[in-house]
Amino acid sequence: MLRAAMKGIFAITFGIMMCASVYADTVSDLRPAIKAAAEENGVDPVLIEAIIRHESGHAKSHAARHKNNLAGIMGRRGQRKYETKEECVADLGRILGKYKARGRVTTAQIGRVYCTVGGWARQVNAHMAAIRSGRHGSLEAYGEQAAQPEQEGK
C-alpha cells in the first residue's frame, strides 16, 4: 500500500515538474522575438523577458495559454488577445519603447504606469536578476544587448 502511494506521489511530482519545465522553456523559446522587439524599440531584452515571466507566471497564466497574452496587456474590454505569442512580445516592446521615449527607463518608473500594484518593480527586478544569473538558460540569444542592466531601478 505504501509503495503504491509513493509511486503515485512520484508520478504527480514528476508530471508537475515536466509541466513547469515546458512552460519555462516557452518563454526561453521566445528569445529571438524578444531580441527583435528590444532592438526595434531600443529597450533591454531582459526587461521584456522579466515582464513576461512575471505577468504570465512563466507563460502558465490563462491569458498566456488562451489569448497569447504573455504580458498582461489590457485593451478596452479586458486583456488583449493576440494571434501569436510573438505578436504580444512585439506589442510589449512597442509599449516599453514609448515609455522610454517619455523618460520612463527604470522598472519603478515603468511600473507607475504599466502596473500600479505595489511591489511590481521589485518583482520584475528579481526576475531580471534571475535571468541575468543564467537561471533560465544562456543569454547568448540577446548578445551584447543583455550586458547592461540599465532598466533596473528602485
CSV table of C-alpha atoms in Angstrom, one decimal, residues 3-136:
chain,number,residue,atom,x,y,z
A,3,ARG,CA,4.7,1.5,-2.2
A,4,ALA,CA,1.7,2.3,-4.4
A,5,ALA,CA,1.2,5.6,-2.6
A,6,MET,CA,4.8,6.5,-3.1
A,7,LYS,CA,4.6,5.7,-6.9
A,8,GLY,CA,1.5,7.9,-7.2
A,9,ILE,CA,3.2,10.8,-5.4
A,10,PHE,CA,6.3,10.4,-7.6
A,11,ALA,CA,4.1,10.3,-10.8
A,12,ILE,CA,2.3,13.5,-9.7
A,13,THR,CA,5.5,15.3,-8.8
A,14,PHE,CA,7.2,14.3,-12.0
A,15,GLY,CA,4.2,15.5,-14.0
A,16,ILE,CA,4.3,18.8,-12.3
A,17,MET,CA,8.0,19.2,-12.9
A,18,MET,CA,7.6,18.4,-16.6
A,19,CYS,CA,4.7,20.9,-17.0
A,20,ALA,CA,6.8,23.6,-15.3
A,21,SER,CA,9.8,23.0,-17.5
A,22,VAL,CA,7.7,23.0,-20.6
A,23,TYR,CA,6.2,26.4,-19.7
A,24,ALA,CA,9.6,27.8,-18.6
A,25,ASP,CA,11.0,26.8,-22.0
A,26,THR,CA,8.1,28.5,-23.7
A,27,VAL,CA,9.5,31.9,-22.6
A,28,SER,CA,13.1,30.9,-23.4
A,29,ASP,CA,12.0,29.8,-26.9
A,30,LEU,CA,10.7,33.4,-27.5
A,31,ARG,CA,14.1,34.9,-27.0
A,32,PRO,CA,14.6,35.6,-30.8
A,33,ALA,CA,11.3,37.5,-30.8
A,34,ILE,CA,12.2,39.3,-27.6
A,35,LYS,CA,15.5,40.3,-29.0
A,36,ALA,CA,13.9,41.6,-32.2
A,37,ALA,CA,11.3,43.6,-30.2
A,38,ALA,CA,14.1,45.0,-27.9
A,39,GLU,CA,16.3,46.1,-30.9
A,40,GLU,CA,13.4,47.6,-32.8
A,41,ASN,CA,12.3,49.7,-29.7
A,42,GLY,CA,15.6,50.4,-28.0
A,43,VAL,CA,14.8,48.5,-24.8
A,44,ASP,CA,16.5,45.9,-22.7
A,45,PRO,CA,15.5,42.3,-23.8
A,46,VAL,CA,16.0,41.1,-20.2
A,47,LEU,CA,13.4,43.7,-19.1
A,48,ILE,CA,10.9,42.3,-21.7
A,49,GLU,CA,11.6,38.7,-20.7
A,50,ALA,CA,11.3,39.6,-17.0
A,51,ILE,CA,7.9,41.3,-17.5
A,52,ILE,CA,6.7,38.3,-19.5
A,53,ARG,CA,7.9,35.9,-16.8
A,54,HIS,CA,6.2,38.0,-14.1
A,55,GLU,CA,3.0,38.8,-15.7
A,56,SER,CA,2.3,35.4,-17.2
A,57,GLY,CA,3.7,33.2,-14.4
A,58,HIS,CA,6.3,31.9,-16.9
A,59,ALA,CA,3.7,31.5,-19.6
A,60,LYS,CA,1.3,29.4,-17.4
A,61,SER,CA,-1.4,32.0,-16.9
A,62,HIS,CA,-4.9,31.6,-18.5
A,63,ALA,CA,-4.3,34.7,-20.7
A,64,ALA,CA,-0.9,33.3,-21.9
A,65,ARG,CA,-2.4,30.0,-22.8
A,66,HIS,CA,-5.7,31.1,-24.3
A,67,LYS,CA,-5.1,34.6,-25.5
A,68,ASN,CA,-1.3,34.5,-26.3
A,69,ASN,CA,-1.1,37.5,-23.9
A,70,LEU,CA,2.1,37.0,-22.0
A,71,ALA,CA,2.4,40.5,-20.6
A,72,GLY,CA,-1.0,41.2,-19.0
A,73,ILE,CA,-1.6,43.9,-21.7
A,74,MET,CA,-5.1,45.3,-21.3
A,75,GLY,CA,-7.4,46.5,-24.0
A,76,ARG,CA,-10.8,48.2,-23.9
A,77,ARG,CA,-12.6,45.0,-23.0
A,78,GLY,CA,-10.1,43.4,-20.7
A,79,GLN,CA,-6.9,41.5,-21.6
A,80,ARG,CA,-6.0,41.8,-25.2
A,81,LYS,CA,-6.0,38.6,-27.4
A,82,TYR,CA,-3.1,38.1,-29.8
A,83,GLU,CA,-2.9,35.7,-32.8
A,84,THR,CA,0.6,34.6,-31.7
A,85,LYS,CA,2.9,35.0,-28.6
A,86,GLU,CA,5.4,36.7,-30.8
A,87,GLU,CA,2.8,39.4,-31.6
A,88,CYS,CA,2.3,40.0,-27.9
A,89,VAL,CA,6.1,40.3,-27.5
A,90,ALA,CA,6.3,42.9,-30.3
A,91,ASP,CA,3.5,44.9,-28.7
A,92,LEU,CA,5.2,44.8,-25.3
A,93,GLY,CA,8.4,46.1,-27.0
A,94,ARG,CA,6.4,48.9,-28.6
A,95,ILE,CA,4.8,49.9,-25.3
A,96,LEU,CA,8.2,49.9,-23.5
A,97,GLY,CA,9.7,51.9,-26.4
A,98,LYS,CA,7.0,54.6,-25.9
A,99,TYR,CA,7.8,54.7,-22.1
A,100,LYS,CA,11.5,55.1,-22.8
A,101,ALA,CA,10.8,58.0,-25.2
A,102,ARG,CA,8.9,59.6,-22.4
A,103,GLY,CA,11.8,59.2,-20.0
A,104,ARG,CA,10.5,56.1,-18.1
A,105,VAL,CA,13.5,53.8,-18.1
A,106,THR,CA,13.7,52.2,-14.7
A,107,THR,CA,11.3,49.5,-13.6
A,108,ALA,CA,10.0,51.8,-10.9
A,109,GLN,CA,9.2,54.5,-13.4
A,110,ILE,CA,7.6,51.9,-15.8
A,111,GLY,CA,5.7,50.3,-13.1
A,112,ARG,CA,3.9,53.5,-12.2
A,113,VAL,CA,2.1,53.4,-15.5
A,114,TYR,CA,2.3,49.7,-16.6
A,115,CYS,CA,1.1,48.1,-13.4
A,116,THR,CA,0.1,50.2,-10.3
A,117,VAL,CA,0.0,47.2,-8.0
A,118,GLY,CA,2.6,47.7,-5.2
A,119,GLY,CA,5.8,45.7,-5.5
A,120,TRP,CA,5.6,45.2,-9.2
A,121,ALA,CA,9.0,46.8,-9.9
A,122,ARG,CA,10.7,44.8,-7.1
A,123,GLN,CA,9.3,41.6,-8.5
A,124,VAL,CA,10.3,42.4,-12.1
A,125,ASN,CA,13.8,43.3,-10.9
A,126,ALA,CA,14.0,39.9,-9.2
A,127,HIS,CA,13.1,38.2,-12.5
A,128,MET,CA,15.8,40.3,-14.2
A,129,ALA,CA,18.4,39.2,-11.7
A,130,ALA,CA,17.4,35.6,-12.2
A,131,ILE,CA,17.6,35.9,-15.9
A,132,ARG,CA,21.0,37.6,-15.9
A,133,SER,CA,22.3,34.9,-13.4
A,134,GLY,CA,21.5,32.2,-16.0
A,135,ARG,CA,18.7,30.6,-14.1
A,136,HIS,CA,16.6,30.4,-17.3
